[in-house]
Coordinates of C-alpha atoms and ligand atoms in Angstrom, one line a residue:
X1 CA 0.0 0.0 0.0
X2 CA 1.2 3.5 -0.8
X3 CA 0.0 6.8 0.4
X4 CA -0.6 9.1 -2.5
X5 CA -1.1 12.9 -2.3
X6 CA -3.6 13.9 -4.9
X7 CA -2.7 17.0 -6.9
X8 CA -5.5 17.1 -9.4
X9 CA -8.5 14.9 -9.3
X10 CA -9.2 12.9 -6.2
X11 CA -8.4 14.2 -2.8
X12 CA -6.0 12.3 -0.4
X13 CA -6.4 8.7 -1.2
X14 CA -4.9 5.3 -0.4
X15 CA -4.2 3.3 -3.5
X16 CA -2.9 -0.3 -3.6
X17 CA -0.7 -1.5 -6.4
X18 CA -3.7 -3.3 -7.8
X19 CA -5.7 -0.6 -9.6
X20 CA -9.4 -1.0 -10.1
X21 CA -10.5 -1.0 -13.7
X22 CA -13.3 1.4 -13.0
X23 CA -11.4 4.5 -12.0
X24 CA -13.7 7.4 -12.5
X25 CA -11.7 10.3 -13.7
X26 CA -8.2 11.1 -14.9
X27 CA -5.9 12.3 -12.1
X28 CA -2.3 12.8 -11.1
X29 CA -1.1 12.1 -7.6
X30 CA 2.3 12.1 -5.9
X31 CA 4.1 10.2 -3.2
X32 CA 7.5 10.6 -1.6
X33 CA 9.8 7.9 -3.0
X34 CA 12.8 8.3 -0.7
X35 CA 16.2 10.0 -1.1
X36 CA 19.1 9.4 -3.4
X37 CA 22.4 8.3 -2.0
X38 CA 23.4 12.0 -2.2
X39 CA 20.4 13.0 -0.1
X40 CA 18.1 14.4 -2.8
X41 CA 14.4 13.7 -2.2
X42 CA 12.6 11.9 -5.1
X43 CA 8.9 11.5 -5.8
X44 CA 6.8 9.0 -7.7
X45 CA 3.8 10.3 -9.6
X46 CA 0.8 8.3 -10.7
X47 CA -1.0 9.4 -13.8
X48 CA -4.4 7.8 -14.4
X49 CA -6.9 8.2 -17.2
X50 CA -10.6 7.5 -17.2
X51 CA -10.1 4.0 -18.6
X52 CA -8.3 3.0 -15.4
X53 CA -4.9 3.0 -17.1
X54 CA -2.1 4.1 -14.8
X55 CA 1.5 5.1 -15.5
X56 CA 3.9 5.7 -12.6
X57 CA 6.8 8.0 -13.3
X58 CA 9.6 9.2 -11.0
X59 CA 11.5 12.4 -11.3
X60 CA 14.6 10.2 -10.7
X61 CA 15.7 9.8 -14.3
X62 CA 12.2 10.6 -15.5
X63 CA 11.7 6.8 -15.0
X64 CA 8.5 5.1 -16.1
X65 CA 8.4 2.4 -13.3
X66 CA 4.9 0.9 -13.9
X67 CA 2.3 1.0 -16.7
X68 CA -0.9 -0.8 -15.9
X69 CA -2.9 -1.4 -19.1
X70 CA -5.9 -3.6 -20.1
X71 CA -5.6 -6.9 -22.0
X72 CA -8.3 -7.9 -24.4
X73 CA -10.6 -8.9 -21.5
X74 CA -10.1 -5.5 -19.7
X75 CA -7.7 -7.0 -17.1
X76 CA -5.0 -4.6 -16.1
X77 CA -1.4 -5.7 -16.0
X78 CA 2.0 -4.0 -15.7
X79 CA 3.7 -4.0 -19.2
X80 CA 7.1 -2.5 -18.3
X81 CA 10.1 -3.9 -16.5
X82 CA 11.5 -2.2 -13.5
X83 CA 12.2 -2.3 -9.7
X84 CA 10.1 -1.6 -6.6
X85 CA 12.5 0.9 -5.0
X86 CA 14.6 3.9 -5.8
X87 CA 17.6 2.2 -4.1
X88 CA 17.4 -0.6 -6.7
X89 CA 17.4 1.9 -9.6
X90 CA 20.4 3.6 -8.1
X91 CA 22.3 0.4 -7.4
X92 CA 22.4 -0.5 -11.1
X93 CA 19.6 -0.4 -13.6
X94 CA 20.0 -1.5 -17.2
X95 CA 18.3 1.8 -18.1
X96 CA 14.8 0.5 -17.1
X97 CA 12.2 3.0 -18.2
X98 CA 14.3 6.1 -18.0
X99 CA 14.9 9.2 -20.0
X100 CA 18.2 9.0 -21.9
X101 CA 20.6 11.9 -22.6
X102 CA 22.5 14.0 -23.3
X103 CA 23.3 11.6 -26.1
X104 CA 21.4 8.3 -26.4
X105 CA 23.2 5.3 -27.8
X106 CA 26.9 5.1 -28.5
X107 CA 29.6 7.6 -29.4
X108 CA 32.7 5.9 -30.7
X109 CA 35.6 6.2 -28.2
X110 CA 33.5 8.9 -26.5
X111 CA 35.1 11.5 -28.7
X112 CA 33.7 14.0 -31.2
X113 CA 34.7 17.2 -32.9
X114 CA 32.3 20.2 -32.9
X115 CA 33.3 23.5 -34.6
X116 CA 36.9 22.5 -34.5
X117 CA 37.1 21.6 -30.8
X118 CA 37.6 18.0 -29.7
X119 CA 35.5 16.8 -26.8
X120 CA 36.2 13.7 -24.7
X121 CA 33.3 12.0 -22.8
X122 CA 33.7 9.4 -20.1
X123 CA 33.7 5.8 -21.5
X124 CA 31.2 3.5 -20.0
X125 CA 30.7 0.8 -22.6
X126 CA 34.0 -0.8 -23.5
X127 CA 35.8 1.7 -25.7
X128 CA 32.7 3.8 -26.2
X129 CA 30.3 6.2 -24.4
X130 CA 26.7 4.9 -24.0
X131 CA 23.6 6.8 -23.1
X132 CA 25.2 10.1 -22.1
X133 CA 28.1 8.7 -20.0
X134 CA 28.6 7.5 -16.4
X135 CA 25.9 9.9 -15.1
X136 CA 23.4 10.5 -17.9
X137 CA 20.0 12.0 -17.6
X138 CA 18.7 8.6 -16.3
X139 CA 20.7 9.1 -13.1
X140 CA 19.8 12.7 -12.2
X141 CA 16.8 14.1 -10.4
X142 CA 14.6 16.2 -12.6
X143 CA 12.4 19.1 -11.3
X144 CA 8.8 17.9 -11.6
X145 CA 5.6 19.9 -12.2
X146 CA 2.2 18.3 -12.6
X147 CA 0.4 20.0 -15.5
X148 CA -3.4 20.4 -15.0
X149 CA -5.7 19.5 -17.9
X150 CA -8.1 17.0 -19.3
X151 CA -5.3 14.5 -19.7
X152 CA -2.9 14.1 -16.7
X153 CA 0.7 15.3 -17.5
X154 CA 4.0 15.7 -15.7
X155 CA 6.5 18.2 -16.8
X156 CA 10.1 17.4 -16.0
X157 CA 13.0 19.9 -16.3
X158 CA 16.7 19.3 -16.1
X159 CA 19.5 21.8 -16.6
X160 CA 22.7 20.1 -17.7
X161 CA 25.6 22.4 -17.0
X162 CA 28.3 23.4 -19.5
X163 CA 30.9 20.6 -19.3
X164 CA 28.7 18.1 -17.5
X165 CA 29.8 14.6 -18.7
X166 CA 32.1 16.4 -21.1
X167 CA 29.5 18.0 -23.3
X168 CA 29.6 21.8 -24.1
X169 CA 26.8 24.2 -23.3
X170 CA 24.3 24.8 -20.6
X171 CA 21.4 22.7 -21.9
X172 CA 17.9 23.1 -20.6
X173 CA 15.7 20.1 -21.3
X174 CA 12.0 19.8 -20.7
X175 CA 10.3 16.4 -21.0
X176 CA 6.5 16.4 -20.7
X177 CA 4.8 13.0 -20.2
X178 CA 1.0 12.9 -20.9
X179 CA -1.2 10.0 -20.4
X180 CA -3.8 10.4 -23.1
X181 CA -7.5 9.4 -23.3
X182 CA -6.6 6.7 -25.9
X183 CA -4.2 5.0 -23.5
X184 CA -1.0 6.4 -25.0
X185 CA 1.9 7.8 -23.1
X186 CA 3.2 10.8 -25.0
X187 CA 6.6 12.3 -24.4
X188 CA 7.3 15.8 -25.7
X189 CA 10.9 16.9 -25.4
X190 CA 12.1 20.4 -26.0
X191 CA 15.7 21.7 -25.4
X192 CA 17.8 24.8 -25.8
X193 CA 21.5 25.5 -25.3
X194 CA 23.7 28.5 -24.8
X195 CA 26.7 27.0 -26.8
X196 CA 26.7 24.6 -29.7
X197 CA 26.3 21.1 -28.5
X198 CA 25.1 17.6 -29.5
X199 CA 21.9 16.0 -28.4
X200 CA 20.1 12.7 -28.9
X201 CA 17.3 12.2 -26.4
X202 CA 15.1 9.1 -26.1
X203 CA 13.1 6.9 -23.7
X204 CA 14.2 3.5 -22.5
X205 CA 11.1 1.6 -21.4
X206 CA 11.5 -2.2 -21.5
X207 CA 8.1 -3.7 -22.5
X208 CA 6.7 -7.1 -22.0
X209 CA 3.0 -7.0 -23.1
X210 CA 2.3 -10.4 -21.5
X211 CA 3.7 -9.0 -18.2
X212 CA 5.9 -12.1 -17.8
X213 CA 8.1 -14.6 -19.6
X214 CA 10.3 -13.8 -22.6
X215 CA 9.4 -11.6 -25.5
X216 CA 10.3 -14.2 -28.1
X217 CA 6.6 -14.7 -29.1
X218 CA 5.8 -11.0 -29.3
X219 CA 5.2 -10.1 -33.0
X220 CA 7.1 -7.1 -34.3
X221 CA 6.4 -4.8 -37.2
X222 CA 9.0 -2.2 -38.0
X223 CA 8.4 0.6 -40.5
X224 CA 12.0 0.4 -41.7
X225 CA 13.4 -0.7 -45.0
X226 CA 17.0 0.0 -43.9
X227 CA 19.3 -0.3 -40.8
X228 CA 22.7 1.0 -39.8
X229 CA 24.9 -2.1 -39.4
X230 CA 27.5 -2.0 -36.6
X231 CA 31.0 -3.2 -35.8
X232 CA 31.8 -5.5 -32.9
X233 CA 31.6 -2.6 -30.4
X234 CA 28.1 -1.7 -31.8
X235 CA 29.3 1.5 -33.5
X236 CA 27.7 2.0 -37.0
X237 CA 29.9 1.3 -40.0
X238 CA 28.4 4.3 -41.7
X239 CA 26.4 2.2 -44.2
X240 CA 22.6 2.2 -44.5
X241 CA 21.8 -1.4 -45.7
X242 CA 18.5 -2.8 -46.8
X243 CA 16.9 -5.2 -44.3
X244 CA 15.2 -7.3 -47.1
X245 CA 16.3 -10.9 -47.0
X246 CA 17.9 -10.6 -43.6
X247 CA 16.8 -11.4 -40.0
X248 CA 16.3 -7.7 -39.6
X249 CA 13.3 -7.5 -42.0
X250 CA 10.3 -6.8 -39.8
X251 CA 8.4 -5.0 -42.5
X252 CA 6.2 -8.0 -42.4
X253 CA 5.1 -8.7 -38.8
X254 CA 7.3 -11.5 -37.4
X255 CA 7.9 -13.1 -34.0
X256 CA 10.9 -11.5 -32.3
X257 CA 12.4 -14.9 -31.5
X258 CA 11.9 -16.4 -34.9
X259 CA 15.3 -15.5 -36.3
X260 CA 17.2 -14.1 -33.3
X261 CA 19.5 -17.2 -33.1
X262 CA 20.2 -17.2 -36.9
X263 CA 23.8 -17.3 -38.0
X264 CA 24.3 -13.6 -38.8
X265 CA 27.3 -11.4 -38.1
X266 CA 25.1 -8.5 -37.0
X267 CA 23.1 -10.6 -34.6
X268 CA 26.4 -11.9 -33.2
X269 CA 27.7 -8.4 -32.5
X270 CA 24.4 -7.5 -30.7
X271 CA 24.0 -10.9 -29.0
X272 CA 20.6 -10.7 -30.7
X273 CA 18.7 -7.5 -31.8
X274 CA 20.4 -4.3 -30.7
X275 CA 20.3 -2.2 -33.8
X276 CA 19.3 1.1 -35.2
X277 CA 16.6 1.0 -37.9
X278 CA 16.1 3.9 -40.3
X279 CA 12.4 4.7 -40.3
X280 CA 10.5 5.1 -43.5
X281 CA 9.6 8.8 -42.9
X282 CA 7.9 10.9 -45.5
X283 CA 9.7 14.0 -44.3
X284 CA 12.1 14.8 -41.5
X285 CA 10.4 15.6 -38.3
X286 CA 7.0 14.2 -39.3
X287 CA 5.3 12.1 -36.6
X288 CA 5.5 8.6 -38.1
X289 CA 4.4 5.1 -36.9
X290 CA 7.8 3.4 -36.3
X291 CA 6.7 0.1 -34.8
X292 CA 3.8 -2.1 -33.7
X293 CA 4.1 -5.0 -31.4
X294 CA 1.3 -7.5 -30.6
X295 CA 1.1 -10.3 -28.0
X296 CA -1.3 -13.1 -28.8
X297 CA -2.1 -14.5 -25.3
X298 CA -3.2 -11.1 -23.9
X299 CA -4.2 -9.4 -27.1
X300 CA -2.2 -6.4 -26.0
X301 CA -0.7 -4.2 -28.7
X302 CA 1.9 -1.4 -28.6
X303 CA 2.4 1.2 -31.3
X304 CA 5.4 3.5 -31.3
X305 CA 5.2 6.8 -33.1
X306 CA 7.9 9.5 -33.2
X307 CA 9.2 12.5 -35.0
X308 CA 12.7 11.0 -34.8
X309 CA 14.3 9.5 -37.9
X310 CA 15.3 6.2 -36.5
X311 CA 14.5 3.6 -33.8
X312 CA 16.9 1.4 -31.8
X313 CA 15.3 -2.0 -31.3
X314 CA 17.0 -3.7 -28.4
X315 CA 15.7 -7.2 -27.4
X316 CA 17.0 -7.4 -23.8
X317 CA 20.0 -9.5 -24.7
X318 CA 22.0 -8.2 -21.8
X319 CA 19.4 -9.2 -19.3
X320 CA 21.3 -12.2 -17.9
X321 CA 18.6 -13.7 -15.8
X322 CA 20.4 -12.8 -12.6
X323 CA 18.9 -9.4 -11.9
X324 CA 15.9 -9.2 -9.5
X325 CA 13.1 -6.9 -10.5
X326 CA 9.7 -6.1 -9.1
X327 CA 8.6 -8.3 -6.3
X328 CA 12.1 -9.7 -6.1
X329 CA 11.5 -11.9 -9.1
X330 CA 14.4 -12.8 -11.4
X331 CA 14.2 -11.0 -14.8
X332 CA 14.7 -13.7 -17.5
X333 CA 17.0 -13.2 -20.5
X334 CA 15.2 -11.4 -23.3
X335 CA 12.1 -10.7 -21.2
X336 CA 11.8 -7.1 -22.3
X337 CA 12.2 -5.2 -25.5
X338 CA 13.0 -1.5 -26.0
X339 CA 12.0 0.6 -29.0
X340 CA 14.0 3.8 -28.6
X341 CA 13.1 6.5 -31.1
X342 CA 16.2 8.5 -31.8
X343 CA 18.9 9.8 -34.2
X344 CA 21.4 7.3 -35.5
X345 CA 24.1 6.1 -33.1
X346 CA 27.5 7.9 -33.3
X347 CA 26.0 10.7 -35.5
X348 CA 28.6 13.3 -34.3
X349 CA 31.3 11.2 -36.0
X350 CA 29.3 10.3 -39.1
X351 CA 29.1 13.2 -41.6
X352 CA 26.5 11.4 -43.7
X353 CA 24.0 10.8 -40.8
X354 CA 21.3 13.4 -40.0
X355 CA 22.9 16.0 -37.7
X356 CA 22.5 15.9 -33.9
X357 CA 24.0 19.4 -33.4
X358 CA 21.9 21.9 -31.5
X359 CA 23.0 25.6 -31.6
X360 CA 22.0 28.6 -29.5
X361 CA 18.7 30.1 -30.7
X362 CA 17.4 26.7 -32.0
X363 CA 14.8 24.7 -30.2
X364 CA 15.2 20.9 -30.2
X365 CA 11.9 19.1 -30.4
X366 CA 11.2 15.4 -30.3
X367 CA 7.9 13.6 -29.7
X368 CA 7.7 9.9 -28.7
X369 CA 4.3 8.2 -28.4
X370 CA 3.8 4.7 -26.9
X371 CA 0.2 3.8 -27.6
X372 CA -1.3 0.7 -26.0
X373 CA -4.3 -1.1 -27.4
X374 CA -5.7 -4.6 -27.9
X375 CA -6.3 -6.8 -30.9
X376 CA -9.3 -9.1 -31.1
Ligands
BGC401 C1 21.5 -0.4 -26.1 C2 22.1 -1.7 -25.5 C3 22.4 -1.6 -24.1 C4 21.1 -1.1 -23.4 C5 21.4 -0.8 -22.0 C6 20.3 -0.1 -25.3 O1 19.8 1.1 -25.8 O2 21.3 -0.5 -27.4 O3 23.3 -2.1 -26.2 O4 22.8 -2.7 -23.5 O5 20.6 0.0 -24.0 O6 20.5 -1.4 -21.2

């Protein structure tokens, strides 16, 4: 049982982690979630819509910890991987549910040149920098402000200082999560900088639409005719290759596990799927359906839409089966998948990739929508 302080909607209420399907109105409530090791107080927010769908988000890393959504019989279940406590997230999370920045995905050798200056970032993934560095936006406490309105929303703000994790420029990032009437979680990012910098923000929810087991039988459609193949350290080679005729062709809906063990050099490098797909987008910045995932036993369906040009599909290959998640249960290998809308990995070092440079006076915008539904 948790004590929630209602901000909009219901007054003070006690809510158990089992949420009734008949919740009356949309609301947002808040509870204290403890302190970080450095003593900063952190909260957990609960966003609910009139369908009884509930998303819990913490201002620690902007982390989506729970998302209760109906199956085809209206039964609510949690569709994201995570932990019960803040301490577990701090102790070592494989980026469960968090916001990712300043630069999502990998930068080769943690090094890039911008306007003639070379910048060196901390290395945290073999020879490379992953997801912003040793203390990315997933490990910081954001300032949270619930936003009133017909749909519950939470505005998170973080100011990343000039030089933080090696990146230039004071960067102000706003991330607004909205739980919509149609059971989508919408994330709207905006950002500005006072010096030229690089930026690649994304969201790192691990989904399991069945709420348990592996994701091998989930069926994936990717709206991507091409991908960016990688080297053994998961840095793009710079090519854009067609997926047709390879285990990476998800343009026809296919079970994630159907070809994951195929003999394929790219699958070998990722230990399965861990690759950037180039989305078929009519024009840059246009909100586009990137992916759709369906799960037969529950009928749950996830659609991913974004304004970003690409999506990293990561199949939970590095979940070893040893980590304990919610309720102290071991998290099996490949029991969650991530679809991370973003720019291509290592863009700052790849002149032919769409630019990830943000300059003073420009406003960075990125919308990511995870929409849950059911199939018959
Ligand atoms: C990366 C994986 C990495 C994972 C961290 C994904 O975005 O592509 O290689 O292991 O994040 O959990």
